[in-house]
Structure formats: structure tokens, C-alpha cells
Coordinates of C-alpha atoms and ligand atoms in Angstrom, one line a residue:
Chain I
M16 CA 40.8 0.7 9.6
T17 CA 43.0 3.2 11.2
A18 CA 43.0 4.6 15.0
A19 CA 42.2 8.0 14.0
K20 CA 39.1 6.9 12.3
E21 CA 37.8 4.9 15.1
N22 CA 38.2 7.8 17.2
T23 CA 36.1 10.3 15.3
Q24 CA 33.5 7.7 15.3
T25 CA 33.7 7.1 19.2
M26 CA 33.5 11.0 19.4
S27 CA 30.2 11.1 17.4
T28 CA 28.8 8.3 19.5
G29 CA 28.9 10.8 22.5
Q30 CA 27.4 13.4 20.2
K31 CA 24.5 11.2 19.1
I32 CA 23.6 10.4 22.6
S33 CA 23.3 14.0 23.4
N34 CA 21.3 14.6 20.2
A35 CA 18.9 11.6 21.0
L36 CA 18.2 13.1 24.1
S37 CA 17.7 16.8 23.0
D38 CA 15.5 15.3 20.2
R39 CA 12.9 14.1 22.7
R40 CA 13.0 17.5 24.5
V41 CA 12.8 19.3 21.4
H42 CA 9.7 17.1 20.3
L43 CA 8.0 17.7 23.6
A44 CA 8.7 21.3 23.6
G45 CA 7.3 21.6 19.9
F46 CA 4.3 19.6 20.7
G47 CA 3.4 22.3 23.5
V48 CA 4.1 25.3 21.1
G49 CA 2.2 23.7 18.3
I50 CA -0.9 22.9 20.4
L51 CA -0.9 26.6 21.5
L52 CA -0.5 27.7 18.1
I53 CA -3.4 25.7 16.9
A54 CA -5.5 26.8 19.9
I55 CA -4.9 30.6 19.3
A56 CA -4.7 30.6 15.5
P57 CA -8.5 31.6 15.0
Y58 CA -7.6 34.9 17.0
L59 CA -4.8 35.7 14.9
G60 CA -7.0 36.3 11.9
L61 CA -7.3 32.8 10.3
Y62 CA -10.7 31.6 9.3
P63 CA -11.8 28.8 11.6
I64 CA -13.2 27.0 8.5
Y65 CA -9.7 27.1 6.7
L66 CA -8.1 26.0 9.7
M67 CA -10.3 22.9 10.3
K68 CA -9.9 22.0 6.8
L69 CA -6.2 22.1 7.2
L70 CA -6.1 20.1 10.3
C71 CA -8.5 17.4 8.8
F72 CA -6.2 17.2 5.8
A73 CA -3.0 17.2 7.7
L74 CA -4.4 14.3 9.9
F75 CA -5.1 12.6 6.6
A76 CA -1.5 13.2 5.3
F77 CA -0.3 12.2 8.6
A78 CA -2.0 8.8 8.5
F79 CA -0.8 8.5 4.8
N80 CA 2.7 9.3 5.8
L81 CA 2.8 6.4 8.1
L82 CA 2.5 4.2 5.4
L83 CA 4.7 5.7 2.8
G84 CA 7.4 7.2 4.9
F85 CA 7.8 4.6 7.7
V86 CA 6.7 1.4 6.0
G87 CA 7.7 2.3 2.6
L88 CA 4.4 1.5 1.1
L89 CA 2.6 3.6 -1.6
S90 CA -1.1 3.4 -1.3
F91 CA -3.2 5.0 -4.0
G92 CA -6.5 4.0 -2.5
H93 CA -6.6 6.1 0.5
A94 CA -9.4 8.2 -0.7
A95 CA -11.5 5.2 0.0
F96 CA -11.0 5.3 3.5
F97 CA -11.4 9.1 3.8
G98 CA -14.5 9.3 1.8
M99 CA -16.2 6.2 3.0
A100 CA -15.8 7.4 6.6
S101 CA -17.2 10.7 5.7
Y102 CA -20.2 9.1 4.0
I103 CA -20.7 7.1 7.2
S104 CA -20.5 10.0 9.5
A105 CA -22.6 12.1 7.7
H106 CA -25.1 9.4 7.2
T107 CA -25.4 8.2 10.9
I108 CA -25.5 11.9 12.0
K109 CA -28.2 13.1 9.7
V110 CA -30.4 10.2 9.3
W111 CA -29.7 8.0 12.3
G112 CA -29.5 11.0 14.5
F113 CA -26.0 9.9 16.1
T114 CA -24.3 12.6 18.2
P115 CA -21.2 14.1 16.4
E116 CA -18.6 11.9 18.2
L117 CA -20.6 8.9 17.6
G118 CA -21.0 9.6 13.9
V119 CA -17.2 10.3 13.7
A120 CA -16.4 6.9 15.4
A121 CA -18.7 5.1 13.3
G122 CA -17.0 6.4 10.1
T123 CA -13.6 5.7 11.6
L124 CA -14.6 2.1 12.5
V125 CA -15.9 1.6 8.9
A126 CA -12.5 2.8 7.5
C127 CA -10.6 0.5 9.9
V128 CA -12.4 -2.8 8.7
L129 CA -12.2 -1.5 5.2
G130 CA -8.4 -1.0 5.7
L131 CA -8.0 -4.4 7.2
A132 CA -9.9 -6.0 4.2
F133 CA -7.9 -4.0 1.6
G134 CA -4.7 -4.3 3.5
S135 CA -4.8 -8.0 3.7
L136 CA -5.8 -8.1 -0.3
A137 CA -3.2 -5.9 -1.4
I138 CA -0.3 -6.4 0.9
R139 CA 1.4 -9.3 -0.8
Q140 CA 1.8 -7.1 -3.9
R141 CA 5.1 -4.9 -4.1
G142 CA 5.8 -1.4 -5.5
I143 CA 3.9 -0.3 -8.3
Y144 CA 1.7 -3.4 -8.4
F145 CA 0.5 -2.5 -4.5
A146 CA -0.3 1.0 -5.8
M147 CA -2.4 -0.5 -8.6
I148 CA -4.3 -2.8 -6.5
T149 CA -5.3 -0.2 -3.9
L150 CA -6.3 2.2 -6.6
A151 CA -8.6 -0.6 -8.0
L152 CA -10.1 -1.4 -4.7
A153 CA -10.6 2.3 -4.1
Q154 CA -12.4 2.6 -7.5
M155 CA -14.8 -0.4 -6.2
V156 CA -15.8 1.8 -3.3
Y157 CA -16.1 4.9 -5.5
F158 CA -18.6 3.1 -7.8
F159 CA -20.2 1.7 -4.6
A160 CA -20.6 5.5 -3.5
L161 CA -21.9 6.3 -7.0
Q162 CA -24.6 3.8 -6.8
A163 CA -25.5 3.1 -3.3
P164 CA -28.8 4.9 -2.4
F165 CA -27.7 6.4 0.9
T166 CA -24.8 8.4 -0.5
H167 CA -27.1 10.0 -3.2
G168 CA -24.9 9.8 -6.1
E169 CA -24.0 13.1 -7.5
D170 CA -25.7 15.1 -5.0
G171 CA -23.9 13.5 -2.1
I172 CA -25.0 13.9 1.4
Q173 CA -25.7 17.5 2.3
G174 CA -27.2 19.6 5.2
V175 CA -25.7 17.3 8.0
P176 CA -26.6 19.0 11.3
R177 CA -23.7 19.8 13.4
G178 CA -25.4 18.6 16.6
E179 CA -24.4 18.7 20.0
L180 CA -21.1 16.9 21.3
F181 CA -21.9 14.5 23.8
G182 CA -25.3 15.6 23.7
F183 CA -24.7 19.0 25.4
I184 CA -22.0 21.0 23.4
D185 CA -23.5 23.0 20.7
L186 CA -21.4 22.4 17.6
S187 CA -23.0 25.0 15.4
Q188 CA -21.1 27.2 17.5
T189 CA -17.7 27.9 15.4
M190 CA -15.4 27.7 18.1
N191 CA -16.8 25.0 20.0
L192 CA -16.4 23.0 16.7
Y193 CA -12.9 24.4 16.1
Y194 CA -12.0 22.8 19.5
F195 CA -13.5 19.6 19.0
V196 CA -11.5 19.4 15.3
M197 CA -8.3 20.3 17.3
A198 CA -8.8 17.7 19.9
V199 CA -9.6 15.0 17.1
F200 CA -6.6 16.2 15.3
I201 CA -4.4 16.1 18.5
L202 CA -5.9 12.8 19.4
G203 CA -4.8 11.4 15.7
F204 CA -1.6 12.9 15.8
F205 CA -0.6 11.3 19.1
I206 CA -1.8 7.9 17.8
I207 CA 0.3 8.3 14.9
Y208 CA 3.4 9.7 16.8
R209 CA 3.3 7.1 19.2
A210 CA 3.0 4.3 16.8
I211 CA 5.9 5.6 15.1
H212 CA 7.9 5.7 18.3
S213 CA 6.8 2.3 19.6
P214 CA 8.0 -1.3 19.7
F215 CA 5.9 -1.7 16.6
G216 CA 7.1 1.3 14.6
Q217 CA 10.5 0.3 15.4
I218 CA 9.9 -3.1 13.3
L219 CA 8.3 -1.2 10.5
K220 CA 11.5 1.1 10.1
A221 CA 13.3 -2.0 9.9
V222 CA 10.9 -3.6 7.5
R223 CA 11.2 -0.5 5.4
E224 CA 15.3 -0.6 5.2
N225 CA 15.4 -4.4 5.0
E226 CA 12.5 -6.6 4.5
S227 CA 14.0 -10.0 4.1
R228 CA 16.2 -9.4 7.1
V229 CA 13.2 -8.8 9.4
T230 CA 11.9 -11.9 8.1
S231 CA 14.8 -13.9 8.6
L232 CA 14.6 -12.9 12.2
G233 CA 11.2 -14.5 12.7
Y234 CA 8.8 -11.7 12.0
N235 CA 5.7 -12.2 10.2
V236 CA 6.1 -9.0 8.1
T237 CA 2.9 -9.7 6.2
A238 CA 1.0 -9.1 9.3
L239 CA 2.9 -6.2 10.4
K240 CA 2.2 -4.3 7.1
V241 CA -1.5 -5.1 7.1
G242 CA -1.4 -3.7 10.8
A243 CA 0.2 -0.6 9.7
F244 CA -2.2 -0.3 6.7
T245 CA -5.3 -0.8 9.0
L246 CA -3.8 2.0 11.1
S247 CA -3.2 4.1 8.5
A248 CA -6.9 3.6 7.1
T249 CA -8.4 4.2 10.4
I250 CA -6.8 7.3 11.2
T251 CA -7.4 8.6 7.5
G252 CA -11.1 7.6 8.5
L253 CA -10.9 9.9 11.5
A254 CA -10.0 12.7 9.4
G255 CA -12.7 11.9 6.6
A256 CA -15.3 11.6 9.3
T257 CA -14.5 14.7 10.9
K258 CA -14.2 16.6 7.9
A259 CA -18.1 15.6 7.1
V260 CA -19.1 17.3 10.3
V261 CA -17.1 20.5 9.7
F262 CA -18.4 20.9 6.2
Q263 CA -22.0 19.0 7.1
S264 CA -21.5 17.2 3.9
A265 CA -20.0 13.9 2.2
T266 CA -19.4 14.2 -1.6
L267 CA -18.0 12.1 -4.4
T268 CA -14.9 14.2 -4.3
D269 CA -13.6 12.8 -0.9
V270 CA -13.8 9.3 -2.5
H271 CA -12.6 10.1 -6.0
W272 CA -9.0 8.9 -7.0
S273 CA -7.8 12.4 -7.4
M274 CA -8.3 12.5 -3.4
S275 CA -5.6 9.7 -3.1
G276 CA -3.5 11.7 -5.3
E277 CA -3.6 14.9 -3.4
V278 CA -2.6 13.1 -0.1
V279 CA 0.5 11.7 -1.9
L280 CA 1.2 15.3 -3.0
M281 CA 0.8 16.7 0.3
T282 CA 3.0 14.1 1.8
L283 CA 5.9 14.4 -0.7
L284 CA 5.8 18.2 -0.8
G285 CA 5.9 18.4 3.1
G286 CA 8.5 15.6 3.3
M287 CA 7.8 11.9 3.7
G288 CA 9.1 10.1 6.6
T289 CA 9.5 13.2 8.7
V290 CA 7.2 13.7 11.6
L291 CA 5.9 17.1 10.8
G292 CA 6.2 17.1 7.0
P293 CA 2.7 16.1 6.1
L294 CA 1.5 19.1 8.2
F295 CA 3.4 21.6 5.7
G296 CA 2.5 19.6 2.7
A297 CA -1.4 19.8 3.5
G298 CA -0.8 23.6 4.5
I299 CA 0.6 24.1 1.2
I300 CA -1.9 22.5 -0.9
V301 CA -5.1 23.6 1.3
T302 CA -3.9 27.2 1.0
L303 CA -3.4 27.0 -2.5
Q304 CA -6.8 25.3 -3.1
D305 CA -8.2 28.4 -1.3
Y306 CA -6.5 31.1 -2.9
L307 CA -7.0 29.8 -6.3
A308 CA -10.5 28.7 -5.6
G309 CA -11.9 31.0 -8.2
M310 CA -9.8 29.8 -11.2
G311 CA -11.4 26.4 -11.7
S312 CA -9.5 23.5 -13.2
W313 CA -6.1 25.9 -13.3
V314 CA -5.9 24.8 -9.5
T315 CA -5.0 21.4 -10.7
V316 CA -2.6 22.9 -13.3
I317 CA -0.9 25.2 -10.8
T318 CA -0.6 22.5 -7.9
G319 CA 0.8 20.0 -10.5
T320 CA 3.4 22.6 -11.6
I321 CA 4.5 23.2 -8.2
F322 CA 4.8 19.8 -7.4
V323 CA 7.0 19.0 -10.2
V324 CA 9.2 22.2 -9.3
C325 CA 9.4 21.0 -5.7
V326 CA 10.3 17.3 -6.8
L327 CA 13.0 18.7 -9.1
T328 CA 14.4 21.2 -6.6
F329 CA 13.9 19.8 -3.2
R330 CA 13.3 15.9 -3.1
R331 CA 13.1 15.5 0.6
G332 CA 10.1 17.9 0.9
V333 CA 9.8 21.2 2.8
V334 CA 10.6 19.6 6.2
G335 CA 13.1 17.1 4.9
E336 CA 15.3 19.9 3.3
L337 CA 15.2 22.2 6.3
T338 CA 16.2 19.6 8.7
R339 CA 19.1 18.8 6.4
M340 CA 20.1 22.3 6.1
L341 CA 20.0 22.8 10.1
R342 CA 22.3 19.7 10.2
I343 CA 24.9 21.0 7.8
H344 CA 24.8 24.3 9.7
S345 CA 25.2 22.7 13.3
Chain S
M7 CA 19.2 -42.3 13.6
T8 CA 17.1 -39.3 12.9
G9 CA 16.1 -36.3 15.1
S10 CA 18.6 -36.6 17.8
D11 CA 21.8 -36.9 15.7
Y12 CA 21.1 -34.5 13.1
V13 CA 19.6 -31.0 13.3
L14 CA 19.1 -30.9 9.6
E15 CA 18.4 -33.3 6.9
A16 CA 17.7 -32.2 3.4
E17 CA 16.8 -35.0 0.7
G18 CA 17.1 -34.5 -3.2
L19 CA 17.1 -30.7 -2.6
T20 CA 16.6 -29.2 -6.2
K21 CA 16.0 -25.5 -7.5
Q22 CA 15.5 -25.1 -11.0
F23 CA 15.6 -21.3 -12.5
R24 CA 13.9 -21.4 -16.0
G25 CA 15.4 -24.8 -17.0
F26 CA 18.7 -24.2 -15.3
Y27 CA 19.6 -26.3 -12.2
A28 CA 21.0 -24.2 -9.6
V29 CA 21.0 -26.9 -7.1
N30 CA 20.3 -30.4 -7.9
G31 CA 19.4 -33.5 -5.8
V32 CA 21.5 -32.3 -2.7
N33 CA 21.2 -34.5 0.1
L34 CA 22.8 -32.7 3.3
K35 CA 22.9 -33.9 6.9
V36 CA 24.2 -31.4 9.4
R37 CA 25.2 -33.1 12.6
R38 CA 24.0 -31.6 16.0
G39 CA 26.7 -29.3 17.6
S40 CA 29.0 -29.4 14.7
I41 CA 30.5 -26.7 12.6
H42 CA 29.6 -27.6 8.9
A43 CA 31.1 -25.9 6.2
L44 CA 29.7 -25.6 2.5
I45 CA 32.3 -24.7 0.1
G46 CA 32.6 -24.3 -3.6
P47 CA 33.4 -22.0 -6.3
N48 CA 31.2 -19.0 -7.1
G49 CA 27.8 -19.8 -8.6
A50 CA 28.0 -23.3 -7.2
G51 CA 24.5 -22.8 -5.4
K52 CA 25.7 -22.3 -2.0
T53 CA 23.4 -19.2 -1.2
T54 CA 20.8 -21.0 -3.1
V55 CA 20.9 -23.7 -0.8
F56 CA 20.6 -21.3 2.1
N57 CA 17.6 -19.8 0.6
L58 CA 15.9 -23.1 0.1
L59 CA 16.6 -24.3 3.8
T60 CA 15.4 -21.1 5.0
K61 CA 12.5 -21.1 2.7
F62 CA 13.3 -17.8 1.2
L63 CA 13.0 -19.7 -2.1
D64 CA 10.7 -22.7 -2.8
P65 CA 12.6 -25.8 -3.8
T66 CA 11.6 -27.2 -7.2
S67 CA 11.8 -30.6 -5.5
G68 CA 13.1 -32.3 -2.5
R69 CA 12.2 -32.5 1.5
I70 CA 13.9 -30.6 4.4
L71 CA 13.6 -31.8 7.8
Y72 CA 14.6 -29.5 10.9
N73 CA 14.9 -31.7 14.1
G74 CA 13.0 -34.4 12.5
E75 CA 9.9 -32.2 11.5
D76 CA 9.3 -31.7 8.0
I77 CA 9.7 -27.7 7.2
T78 CA 9.3 -28.2 3.3
R79 CA 6.2 -25.9 3.5
S80 CA 7.0 -23.7 6.5
G81 CA 7.6 -20.0 6.2
S82 CA 10.7 -18.3 6.4
A83 CA 9.8 -16.3 9.7
A84 CA 8.2 -19.6 11.2
I85 CA 11.4 -21.4 10.5
A86 CA 13.3 -18.6 12.1
R87 CA 11.1 -18.9 15.2
K88 CA 11.7 -22.6 15.5
G89 CA 15.5 -21.7 16.1
M90 CA 16.9 -21.9 12.4
V91 CA 18.4 -18.6 11.7
R92 CA 20.4 -17.3 8.6
S93 CA 22.7 -14.3 7.9
F94 CA 22.8 -13.1 4.4
Q95 CA 25.9 -12.9 2.0
I96 CA 25.0 -9.2 1.0
S97 CA 25.3 -7.4 4.2
A98 CA 21.9 -7.0 5.9
V99 CA 21.8 -4.4 8.5
F100 CA 19.2 -1.6 8.9
P101 CA 21.3 1.3 7.9
Q102 CA 19.2 4.2 9.5
L103 CA 19.0 2.3 12.9
T104 CA 21.7 2.5 15.2
T105 CA 24.1 -0.5 15.9
L106 CA 22.1 -1.1 19.4
E107 CA 18.7 -0.6 17.6
N108 CA 19.8 -3.2 15.2
V109 CA 20.6 -5.9 17.8
R110 CA 17.5 -5.0 19.6
V111 CA 15.1 -5.6 16.5
A112 CA 16.2 -9.3 17.1
L113 CA 15.9 -9.3 20.9
Q114 CA 12.5 -7.6 20.5
Q115 CA 11.2 -10.7 18.4
P116 CA 10.6 -13.2 21.1
T117 CA 9.3 -10.7 23.4
G118 CA 5.7 -10.2 22.1
L119 CA 6.0 -6.4 22.3
T120 CA 5.7 -5.9 18.6
H121 CA 2.2 -5.5 17.9
K122 CA 2.0 -2.8 20.9
F123 CA 1.9 0.4 18.7
W124 CA 0.7 2.2 21.7
K125 CA 3.6 1.7 24.1
A126 CA 6.5 4.0 24.1
E127 CA 9.8 2.9 22.3
K128 CA 11.3 3.2 25.8
V129 CA 10.0 -0.2 27.1
L130 CA 12.8 -1.3 24.5
D131 CA 15.7 0.4 26.7
S132 CA 15.1 -2.7 29.1
M133 CA 17.0 -4.8 26.2
N134 CA 20.0 -2.5 26.3
E135 CA 22.2 -4.3 28.5
Q136 CA 21.7 -7.6 26.6
A137 CA 22.2 -5.7 23.3
M138 CA 25.6 -4.3 24.5
G139 CA 26.6 -7.7 25.6
L140 CA 26.1 -8.8 22.1
L141 CA 27.9 -5.9 20.6
E142 CA 30.9 -6.5 23.0
A143 CA 31.1 -9.9 21.7
V144 CA 31.5 -8.9 18.2
G145 CA 33.6 -5.9 19.2
L146 CA 31.2 -3.3 18.5
Q147 CA 30.7 -1.8 21.9
D148 CA 32.1 1.6 21.0
F149 CA 29.6 2.0 17.9
A150 CA 26.2 1.5 19.9
R151 CA 24.9 4.9 18.9
V152 CA 26.3 4.9 15.3
H153 CA 24.1 4.5 12.7
A154 CA 24.7 1.1 11.0
G155 CA 24.9 2.4 7.8
E156 CA 28.0 4.6 8.8
L157 CA 29.9 1.6 9.7
P158 CA 32.6 0.2 7.8
Y159 CA 31.9 -2.8 5.7
G160 CA 33.7 -5.6 8.0
R161 CA 31.9 -3.9 11.0
K162 CA 28.7 -4.3 9.1
R163 CA 29.3 -8.1 8.9
S164 CA 30.1 -8.3 12.5
L165 CA 27.0 -6.6 13.6
E166 CA 25.0 -9.0 11.5
I167 CA 26.3 -11.7 13.5
A168 CA 25.6 -10.1 16.7
T169 CA 22.0 -9.5 15.5
T170 CA 21.5 -13.2 14.3
L171 CA 23.2 -14.3 17.8
A172 CA 20.7 -12.0 19.6
L173 CA 18.0 -14.9 18.8
D174 CA 20.2 -17.4 20.4
P175 CA 19.5 -19.8 17.6
E176 CA 19.9 -23.5 17.9
F177 CA 21.0 -23.6 14.4
M178 CA 22.9 -20.7 12.7
L179 CA 23.6 -20.4 9.1
L180 CA 26.2 -18.0 8.1
D181 CA 26.6 -17.0 4.4
E182 CA 30.4 -15.7 3.8
P183 CA 30.6 -14.2 7.3
T184 CA 34.3 -12.8 6.7
A185 CA 34.2 -12.0 3.0
G186 CA 35.6 -8.6 2.5
M187 CA 36.8 -8.1 5.8
A188 CA 40.4 -7.3 7.0
H189 CA 42.6 -9.7 8.2
E190 CA 42.4 -9.0 12.1
D191 CA 38.5 -8.9 11.7
V192 CA 38.6 -12.3 10.2
S193 CA 40.3 -13.8 13.2
R194 CA 38.0 -12.1 15.5
I195 CA 35.2 -13.2 13.7
S196 CA 36.5 -16.9 13.2
A197 CA 37.2 -16.8 17.0
L198 CA 33.8 -15.7 17.7
I199 CA 32.2 -18.4 15.6
K200 CA 34.1 -21.1 17.4
R201 CA 33.1 -19.7 20.8
V202 CA 29.6 -19.6 20.0
S203 CA 29.2 -22.7 18.5
K204 CA 29.7 -24.5 21.8
D205 CA 26.0 -24.7 22.3
R206 CA 24.6 -24.8 18.7
T207 CA 25.1 -25.9 15.3
I208 CA 26.5 -23.9 12.5
L209 CA 26.2 -24.2 8.8
L210 CA 29.0 -21.9 7.1
V211 CA 29.4 -20.8 3.6
E212 CA 33.1 -19.6 3.6
H213 CA 35.6 -18.8 1.0
N214 CA 38.4 -18.5 3.3
L215 CA 40.2 -21.9 3.4
S216 CA 42.1 -21.3 6.6
V217 CA 39.0 -20.2 8.5
V218 CA 37.0 -23.3 7.2
S219 CA 40.2 -25.7 8.1
D220 CA 40.4 -24.2 11.5
L221 CA 36.5 -24.4 12.2
S222 CA 35.0 -27.2 10.6
D223 CA 34.0 -30.7 11.8
T224 CA 32.6 -31.5 8.1
I225 CA 32.9 -29.9 4.8
T226 CA 30.7 -30.2 1.9
V227 CA 31.9 -29.3 -1.5
L228 CA 29.3 -28.0 -4.0
Q229 CA 29.9 -27.8 -7.5
R230 CA 27.4 -26.9 -10.3
G231 CA 24.5 -27.4 -7.7
E232 CA 25.6 -30.9 -6.9
I233 CA 27.6 -32.2 -4.0
L234 CA 31.0 -33.1 -5.1
V235 CA 32.5 -34.6 -2.0
E236 CA 31.8 -34.6 1.8
G237 CA 34.1 -35.0 4.6
D238 CA 36.8 -33.3 7.0
Y239 CA 39.4 -31.1 5.9
E240 CA 42.1 -34.0 5.7
T241 CA 40.0 -36.1 3.6
L242 CA 39.4 -33.0 1.2
T243 CA 42.9 -31.9 0.5
N244 CA 43.8 -35.3 -0.3
N245 CA 41.0 -35.8 -2.8
P246 CA 42.1 -35.1 -6.3
D247 CA 38.7 -34.0 -7.6
V248 CA 38.4 -31.3 -5.3
R249 CA 42.1 -30.1 -5.8
E250 CA 41.1 -29.8 -9.3
A251 CA 37.7 -28.5 -9.1
Y252 CA 38.2 -26.0 -6.0
M253 CA 41.7 -25.8 -4.6
G254 CA 43.1 -25.6 -8.0
T255 CA 41.1 -22.6 -9.1
G256 CA 43.1 -20.4 -6.6
H257 CA 41.0 -19.9 -3.9
A258 CA 43.6 -21.4 -1.4
Ligands
ADP28 N1 16.8 -15.8 -8.3 C1 17.6 -16.5 -9.4 N2 17.1 -16.5 -10.3 C2 17.8 -17.1 -11.6 N3 19.2 -17.7 -11.3 C3 19.7 -17.5 -9.9 C4 18.9 -16.9 -8.7 N4 19.7 -17.1 -7.9 C5 20.8 -17.7 -8.2 N5 20.9 -18.0 -9.5 C6 21.8 -18.6 -10.1 O1 22.0 -19.9 -9.6 C7 23.5 -20.2 -9.6 C8 23.9 -20.5 -7.9 O2 24.0 -19.1 -7.4 P1 24.4 -19.1 -5.9 O3 23.6 -20.0 -5.1 O4 24.5 -17.6 -5.6 O5 26.1 -19.5 -6.0 P2 27.1 -19.3 -4.8 O6 26.4 -18.9 -3.5 O7 27.4 -20.7 -4.7 O8 28.0 -18.4 -5.2 C9 24.1 -19.0 -10.1 O9 24.4 -19.3 -11.5 C10 23.1 -17.9 -10.2 O10 23.4 -17.2 -11.2
MG29 MG1 26.8 -17.2 -2.4

């Protein structure tokens, strides 16, 4: 290797250090702005219900991206956690009289346990086999939801009271509900962000890049992956349980395999493996669904087409392509 | 005669791939504190032996003892934690992590920090000094913040050795550590292996015969999955079988 080449590499070393520093600062500033935007969005003419739906799905996509983007695992059964948590949250609030935060916690907990079980069963499978096993397990949950008495089959659980948060904050007030959902979203987002940027996340990234090498360094890769799967399922549950409070219902849609597909779509559209990609992906899908709501099954066709076009033209997703363009121009 | 003299003893080690014996009845003893080379033509089964010893492959038959303990049924990660750590023939770095982070992945393993998903990764900065020391040992200190994927091939191999060394293994298995390296890199790595062998045992697959003769206390020649002969460099060069089977094929 020539001396000149060494030189350019050393120079880029200094550059990289300053990049890393500014990265951290940019993230912090970004979070501040993001939280502010979410807080004032309802006053900018956006419907709170639309925003809350968006936040729930964005959280779902964040949780999914933790697995797909940072561990390289494609689950095709995440609807099971999303839907089951929403049933549990709806049931415990409506029938058992839980306060909203307890109902959401119960749903999240069930998703966590389910995630641990499914993760342990599926994790030894690779690639497409992993996706198939998670799909099969999720289909079992779907049939359970179809048959179990408390889920009310085709009708689902309807008319869930929004109740009072901690027993004294009235969530039937839309803005109270909105800030509750925002708080849940921020909590979930920070857990995922922290997990990605933790000693645990560091090894997950290593697993994504070279699993055998991680094993050869003495790590129990299976346990690490089950851990990541469980964490992802738990946050997915948090999103599903919260959605049940927002829409005051839990239905088969949330546990259907097409919901598992939707979150894959959101993550890929937004840019998998990017921190903010899933938010944009969820934004695109939720907005499309709202705009095209009157068009029936055409919604599926149109989102499908957009997906195909996106995959063909910008594979890294919206955020992935944007960061790449910024890098090229800087 | 067991345990203390030999770090590793493999008896009747055999691996069959669909009726084909990649490794066949190999008896291998690696003396504690030695540098032991495993040589042989391409396809002789050297990498497969590594995969068997570190349990990346299950042997069809045979027994493996590490420090006298039967590890034939142990898992790869458990074996690594016992102090027997391998490198890979095909460069095994984490391309999207920086060189420093690559080494830290190994340093992190014994710390018990790994399951802590709620801690900021800043806690890992406490390992930077140690990681830099390891990078210096392999001449990579100027590349600490470079993504491993951007390193030239020879430097990737150096990084891999630094990462392996980070675990301070009692027994280190290196699969062709100098393959594809420029001449000056080869001598640096060879010197490094010699230096770090002071307080550990090394099993080495190596094609470069000058490196082998420089470093090895014992050499085992593998051919078509079986041991052809074993001894020191002197013995081997005088062995007609070896000359014909190995050195005659132009590897020297
Ligand atoms: N996973 C595998 N499946 C089938 N054959 C294999 C596998 N791994 C290695 N082999 C075969 O075993 C033989 C020995 O390979 P290897 O151990 O890589 O040789 P070496 O490292 O000495 O060059 C080769 O013929 C190779 O094709
Ligand atoms: Mg080999």
C-alpha cells in the first residue's frame, strides 16, 4: 500500500471523529425538534386521530425495524403481538375495568411473553424459514382470536371506554388522549433508540454483519437474538395496546397476516436500518390509507404499486436515500 | 501425561460430507505453549479441522479434549469462553463498525455488559485505551475510526488478529493469517504471532513456508483428510513423502 493512500485514510479518520460527535448533537437537536413538532401538530390543522394512528404505527414500525434493520431478521408474524396486545388492552379496560395505563401495560406484557415464546421457537431458523415459522405461529394466534370468546370473533371488541388515566385524567378529552399517546410514543421510541445505541445493540449490529464471528468470540448469539425479538415484540405490543385505546376497539384486522405485511412495507419504504425511516414509512402508508379510504380494495393495489415502484427506484427507502444524497453532497 | 502437557487432544477426528471424508481419523495433540502448524495442499481438510475443533461443525466421529475436558458436545461460544478462540480463513471483520469498535466487540464479551440494552454505548468508551493498545500491536492505530469494510485486505486480517487477541485466549487458532498479505505485512504479522505466543498456545494453518519454519515448534502435514506426517521443520524437509505430496507441488 502506498503512503499517499495511507494519508487520505488518516485524514478521513479525523473527519470521522468530528462526524461522530456532530452525529450525537444532531440526534439530540433532532429529538427536541421532533418532540416539539409532535406536540404542536394538532394545532397545525392535522387531525388528532390521524396523528395518533400515525404515532401508533410508527412505533410499531420502529419496533419492527429493530429486528429487520439492526439484527437482519425478517419476521412475518408481528401482527400477532400487535393484535394480541390490542385485544388484551381492550378486554382488560372494558371488562375488567382497568385504567388505560394498566390496560396498555397488560397488553404490552402479554406481547412480551408471546414474543419470548415465539422468538425461542423460531430463532434457530434462517432467512425465509424464519419468516415462515413466525407467519405460522402468528396464524395460530389469528385462529385463537377468531375462536376465543373474549375476542368476539368477527365483531371484535368494540366500545372500549377511554377511561381516566391514573384514575384522574379524562382521556375522552381528545387532547388529553393525544398527549398520552405522544408520551407512549416517546417512551417506546427512546427504549428502541437506546437499545440500538447500547452495548447490546452494538453486538446486535455485529451479529447482523457476521454472525459466526460473534459466536467465535464467545457470544451466545441465539440468546441475543431472542432478546432482540422479545424487545421488538414488547414495543410492538405497546403500540397495539395503545391503538386499542385510541380507536376504542380491537379487531381481527390487527392480528391478520396483512398487518404483518404492512409493517414490512412501512419499514422498507422508510428505509430499514435507519433510525427515523420507519416513521416516514408509517407516515406514507397511514396517509395513503386515509386518503384512499373510500376506494375499497383499490387501497391495497395502490399501496402495492407504490411499494414496487419504491423498491425499484430507491432501495434504501426514503430516509436511506436522503442520507446518501446528503453524504454525496457534503 | 494428559491435561498438563497438551492443551488440545483430538482422537479419531472424522468428518464426512455426503459420503466424502473431508477429515478422516485425525489424531492431533497440541503441546502447551507451542506454536503448532497445520499445513497441506488446498482441500486437505485444514479448515474443516478448525471447524471441528471449535465446533462450528459436528464431527461424524472422534473425541476432542481441551485441557483434559471433553468438549466434543460443547457449543462454539462456550468453547470460546473457555479460552480457545479461532480466526477465519475468509476475512471476518464487522465491515460497518469502525476498527476500534471491532476490537471492542471482543473486549465487551467477558464484561457482562452485553445484555444491558438500557445503557448508553458510552460505557464502552472505557475500553478504548485497551482497544487502542491492541490496534497498535497490529499497526492499525491510525485507522481506529475507519470502518473495517474500508480497510485494505491485509489490514483486515491484522484487525482480525487484534480482535482475537482481545479475548486474551489461552489457545488461539489462526486460519491462514498471512494469506493475501503484502510482504512487509507478512513479516509484521509473523513477528506479532511470535510475540503473542509467549504466554499462549497457537495452532496455525499457513501456506507461507518461511513463516511456518520461522514460527513452528511442531508441524503436522495433512493430506486428503489424513495426517501424512508430523514433526519439526527439519524432519519434514527431509521426509520424501512430504517433498512429493506437499513441497513438490510448488508451495515452497
Ligand atoms: N460444508 C462443506 N460441505 C461439503 N464439503 C465441504 C464442506 N467444507 C469443506 N468441504 C470439503 O472438504 C474438503 C476440505 O476442505 P477444507 O477443510 O476447506 O480444506 P483446506 O482448508 O485444507 O484447504 C474440500 O474438498 C472441501 O470441498
Ligand atoms: Mg482452508
